[in-house]
Amino acid sequence: MKFFNKILLGTLVVGTFAFSYAQKIDAKAKTILDAVSANYKAKKNTYYKFSYGTGNGNVTKTETGIFYATPSQYKLNIMGNEQIFDGKKVYNISKEDQEVTIAKPNGSEKALSPTNYIDEYKSGYTVTYAGKNGALDIIKMVPVKDKGIKNILLYINTAKKQVAKIVKNSAGNDVAVITVVQYKENQKISNSTFSFDKNKYKNYLITEL
């Protein structure tokens, strides 16, 4: 689970610390984000193909990921590693380590979901409208309590009410960028998409926490 642990810790520091602190959000930013949040929640399911780039100062390493989600389940696949939430438990599957870890959800699982930060604006951030980049509106989120995160920039296709890109700038000039490459919604998805079949991993070390 080395891969997922590293990514989750690096990405989700943002979403776990600031809920008790005061925040400010300007009206224009709130209107845009409220609309995006409502749009995603109204869908039966969503699919994203995205690039995940990291580096210091600039992106120097990029991986491709795929994310399926319903309102109550999801499946993430990146670098041959999978994370499945079947509505009750989270299954982290590492092909490299031949290991599966099963645990109850703790709120930090969907680190690489392109929509992970959409509802985070409601607590713990000063949120401002930061202008446009071409056809995209930019929303800037600055944590009220400093935990090594400088800011998060959300690039929003306001007309479609969709997230196009997320840029997280951290202390030490580290940067992480999620860019949506392909998006689909309300597809016909098999129920098995979000289920874990133990028989497929007979040679794996399976640990339930």
CSV table of C-alpha atoms in Angstrom, one decimal:
chain,number,residue,atom,x,y,z
A,1,MET,CA,0.0,0.0,0.0
A,2,LYS,CA,3.0,2.3,-0.2
A,3,PHE,CA,1.7,4.1,-3.3
A,4,PHE,CA,-1.8,4.9,-2.0
A,5,ASN,CA,-0.5,5.9,1.5
A,6,LYS,CA,1.9,8.4,-0.1
A,7,ILE,CA,-0.7,9.9,-2.4
A,8,LEU,CA,-3.4,10.1,0.2
A,9,LEU,CA,-1.2,11.7,2.8
A,10,GLY,CA,0.2,14.2,0.2
A,11,THR,CA,-3.1,15.1,-1.3
A,12,LEU,CA,-5.6,15.0,1.6
A,13,VAL,CA,-3.9,17.0,4.2
A,14,VAL,CA,-6.1,19.7,2.8
A,15,GLY,CA,-9.4,18.1,3.6
A,16,THR,CA,-8.9,17.0,7.2
A,17,PHE,CA,-7.8,19.8,9.4
A,18,ALA,CA,-9.7,23.0,9.0
A,19,PHE,CA,-13.4,22.5,9.7
A,20,SER,CA,-13.4,24.4,13.0
A,21,TYR,CA,-11.8,27.6,11.7
A,22,ALA,CA,-13.5,30.7,10.4
A,23,GLN,CA,-13.7,31.2,6.7
A,24,LYS,CA,-14.6,33.7,4.1
A,25,ILE,CA,-16.1,33.0,0.7
A,26,ASP,CA,-17.0,35.6,-1.9
A,27,ALA,CA,-20.4,35.5,-3.5
A,28,LYS,CA,-19.3,34.8,-7.1
A,29,ALA,CA,-17.1,31.9,-6.1
A,30,LYS,CA,-19.8,30.4,-3.9
A,31,THR,CA,-22.4,30.7,-6.7
A,32,ILE,CA,-20.1,28.8,-9.1
A,33,LEU,CA,-19.1,26.1,-6.7
A,34,ASP,CA,-22.6,25.5,-5.4
A,35,ALA,CA,-23.7,25.0,-9.0
A,36,VAL,CA,-20.9,22.5,-9.7
A,37,SER,CA,-21.5,20.6,-6.5
A,38,ALA,CA,-25.2,20.3,-7.2
A,39,ASN,CA,-24.6,19.2,-10.8
A,40,TYR,CA,-22.4,16.3,-9.8
A,41,LYS,CA,-24.7,15.2,-7.0
A,42,ALA,CA,-27.6,15.0,-9.4
A,43,LYS,CA,-25.9,12.4,-11.7
A,44,LYS,CA,-26.5,8.7,-11.4
A,45,ASN,CA,-22.9,8.1,-12.0
A,46,THR,CA,-19.8,9.9,-13.3
A,47,TYR,CA,-16.5,8.8,-15.0
A,48,TYR,CA,-13.3,10.6,-15.3
A,49,LYS,CA,-10.0,9.9,-17.1
A,50,PHE,CA,-7.5,12.3,-15.6
A,51,SER,CA,-3.8,13.1,-15.4
A,52,TYR,CA,-2.1,13.4,-12.1
A,53,GLY,CA,1.1,15.5,-12.2
A,54,THR,CA,3.6,16.3,-9.5
A,55,GLY,CA,6.8,18.1,-9.1
A,56,ASN,CA,8.7,20.9,-7.4
A,57,GLY,CA,8.0,24.3,-9.0
A,58,ASN,CA,6.8,22.5,-12.2
A,59,VAL,CA,5.2,19.2,-13.0
A,60,THR,CA,7.9,16.7,-13.8
A,61,LYS,CA,6.0,13.4,-13.4
A,62,THR,CA,2.6,12.6,-14.7
A,63,GLU,CA,0.4,9.5,-14.3
A,64,THR,CA,-3.0,8.7,-15.8
A,65,GLY,CA,-5.9,7.7,-13.7
A,66,ILE,CA,-9.5,6.6,-14.1
A,67,PHE,CA,-12.3,7.2,-11.6
A,68,TYR,CA,-15.8,5.9,-11.6
A,69,ALA,CA,-18.4,7.1,-9.0
A,70,THR,CA,-22.0,6.8,-7.9
A,71,PRO,CA,-23.4,8.8,-5.0
A,72,SER,CA,-22.5,6.0,-2.7
A,73,GLN,CA,-19.6,4.0,-4.4
A,74,TYR,CA,-16.5,4.6,-6.3
A,75,LYS,CA,-13.5,2.9,-8.0
A,76,LEU,CA,-10.1,4.5,-8.6
A,77,ASN,CA,-7.4,3.1,-10.8
A,78,ILE,CA,-4.0,4.6,-11.2
A,79,MET,CA,-0.5,3.1,-12.0
A,80,GLY,CA,-2.1,-0.4,-11.9
A,81,ASN,CA,-3.3,0.1,-8.3
A,82,GLU,CA,-7.0,0.1,-7.5
A,83,GLN,CA,-9.1,1.5,-4.7
A,84,ILE,CA,-12.7,0.4,-4.4
A,85,PHE,CA,-15.4,1.6,-2.1
A,86,ASP,CA,-18.5,-0.7,-2.2
A,87,GLY,CA,-20.6,1.5,0.0
A,88,LYS,CA,-19.4,-0.1,3.2
A,89,LYS,CA,-15.7,-0.8,3.0
A,90,VAL,CA,-12.6,0.5,1.2
A,91,TYR,CA,-10.4,-2.0,-0.7
A,92,ASN,CA,-6.8,-0.9,-1.5
A,93,ILE,CA,-5.3,-3.2,-4.1
A,94,SER,CA,-1.6,-3.1,-4.9
A,95,LYS,CA,-0.5,-5.3,-7.8
A,96,GLU,CA,3.2,-4.4,-7.2
A,97,ASP,CA,3.1,-5.5,-3.5
A,98,GLN,CA,0.4,-8.2,-4.2
A,99,GLU,CA,-1.4,-6.9,-1.2
A,100,VAL,CA,-5.0,-5.9,-0.4
A,101,THR,CA,-6.0,-3.8,2.6
A,102,ILE,CA,-9.6,-3.7,3.7
A,103,ALA,CA,-10.8,-0.9,6.0
A,104,LYS,CA,-13.8,1.1,6.9
A,105,PRO,CA,-14.0,4.5,5.2
A,106,ASN,CA,-12.5,7.5,7.1
A,107,GLY,CA,-13.2,10.3,4.6
A,108,SER,CA,-9.8,10.4,3.1
A,109,GLU,CA,-10.1,7.8,0.4
A,110,LYS,CA,-11.0,9.8,-2.7
A,111,ALA,CA,-7.8,11.8,-2.8
A,112,LEU,CA,-7.5,11.6,-6.5
A,113,SER,CA,-11.1,12.2,-7.4
A,114,PRO,CA,-11.3,15.3,-9.6
A,115,THR,CA,-14.3,16.4,-7.5
A,116,ASN,CA,-12.6,15.8,-4.1
A,117,TYR,CA,-12.3,19.5,-3.3
A,118,ILE,CA,-15.7,20.7,-4.5
A,119,ASP,CA,-17.4,20.5,-1.1
A,120,GLU,CA,-14.3,21.4,0.8
A,121,TYR,CA,-14.9,25.1,0.1
A,122,LYS,CA,-17.7,25.0,2.6
A,123,SER,CA,-15.4,25.0,5.6
A,124,GLY,CA,-11.9,25.9,6.5
A,125,TYR,CA,-10.9,28.1,3.5
A,126,THR,CA,-10.9,31.6,2.4
A,127,VAL,CA,-12.4,31.3,-1.1
A,128,THR,CA,-12.2,34.0,-3.8
A,129,TYR,CA,-12.9,34.3,-7.5
A,130,ALA,CA,-9.5,34.7,-9.1
A,131,GLY,CA,-10.4,35.6,-12.7
A,132,LYS,CA,-10.4,33.5,-15.9
A,133,ASN,CA,-8.0,31.3,-17.9
A,134,GLY,CA,-9.5,31.2,-21.3
A,135,ALA,CA,-13.0,29.9,-20.9
A,136,LEU,CA,-12.4,28.6,-17.4
A,137,ASP,CA,-13.2,30.4,-14.2
A,138,ILE,CA,-10.5,30.2,-11.5
A,139,ILE,CA,-11.5,29.8,-7.8
A,140,LYS,CA,-8.7,30.2,-5.2
A,141,MET,CA,-8.9,28.4,-1.9
A,142,VAL,CA,-6.5,29.4,0.9
A,143,PRO,CA,-6.6,27.3,4.1
A,144,VAL,CA,-7.5,29.3,7.2
A,145,LYS,CA,-5.1,27.3,9.3
A,146,ASP,CA,-1.6,26.8,7.7
A,147,LYS,CA,-0.8,23.1,7.4
A,148,GLY,CA,1.8,23.3,4.6
A,149,ILE,CA,-0.7,24.1,1.9
A,150,LYS,CA,-0.3,27.5,0.2
A,151,ASN,CA,-3.5,27.4,-1.9
A,152,ILE,CA,-5.7,25.3,-4.2
A,153,LEU,CA,-6.8,26.6,-7.6
A,154,LEU,CA,-9.9,25.1,-9.1
A,155,TYR,CA,-10.4,25.7,-12.8
A,156,ILE,CA,-14.1,25.5,-13.5
A,157,ASN,CA,-16.0,25.1,-16.8
A,158,THR,CA,-18.9,27.2,-15.4
A,159,ALA,CA,-21.1,26.7,-18.5
A,160,LYS,CA,-21.0,22.9,-18.0
A,161,LYS,CA,-20.8,23.1,-14.2
A,162,GLN,CA,-17.7,20.9,-14.3
A,163,VAL,CA,-14.2,20.8,-12.8
A,164,ALA,CA,-11.5,21.0,-15.5
A,165,LYS,CA,-8.4,21.1,-13.4
A,166,ILE,CA,-7.2,21.3,-9.8
A,167,VAL,CA,-3.8,22.7,-8.8
A,168,LYS,CA,-2.5,22.3,-5.3
A,169,ASN,CA,0.5,24.5,-4.3
A,170,SER,CA,2.3,23.3,-1.1
A,171,ALA,CA,5.0,24.5,1.1
A,172,GLY,CA,8.5,23.9,-0.4
A,173,ASN,CA,7.2,24.8,-3.8
A,174,ASP,CA,5.7,21.4,-4.4
A,175,VAL,CA,2.8,21.2,-6.9
A,176,ALA,CA,0.2,18.6,-7.6
A,177,VAL,CA,-2.1,18.9,-10.6
A,178,ILE,CA,-5.2,16.9,-11.5
A,179,THR,CA,-6.4,17.6,-15.1
A,180,VAL,CA,-9.6,16.0,-16.4
A,181,VAL,CA,-8.9,14.5,-19.8
A,182,GLN,CA,-12.3,12.8,-20.4
A,183,TYR,CA,-15.6,13.0,-18.6
A,184,LYS,CA,-18.8,10.9,-19.0
A,185,GLU,CA,-22.0,10.7,-16.9
A,186,ASN,CA,-25.1,8.5,-16.4
A,187,GLN,CA,-23.5,5.5,-18.1
A,188,LYS,CA,-24.6,1.9,-17.9
A,189,ILE,CA,-22.2,0.5,-15.3
A,190,SER,CA,-22.2,-3.1,-14.1
A,191,ASN,CA,-22.8,-3.6,-10.4
A,192,SER,CA,-19.6,-5.6,-10.2
A,193,THR,CA,-17.6,-2.4,-11.0
A,194,PHE,CA,-17.7,-1.5,-7.3
A,195,SER,CA,-17.4,-4.9,-5.8
A,196,PHE,CA,-14.4,-6.8,-4.5
A,197,ASP,CA,-14.0,-10.4,-5.6
A,198,LYS,CA,-11.6,-12.1,-3.2
A,199,ASN,CA,-11.2,-15.1,-5.5
A,200,LYS,CA,-9.3,-12.9,-8.0
A,201,TYR,CA,-6.6,-12.3,-5.4
A,202,LYS,CA,-5.8,-15.8,-4.0
A,203,ASN,CA,-2.0,-15.1,-4.1
A,204,TYR,CA,-2.3,-11.7,-2.4
A,205,LEU,CA,-1.8,-10.9,1.3
A,206,ILE,CA,-5.2,-9.7,2.4
A,207,THR,CA,-5.4,-7.6,5.6
A,208,GLU,CA,-8.6,-6.4,7.1
A,209,LEU,CA,-8.1,-3.5,9.5
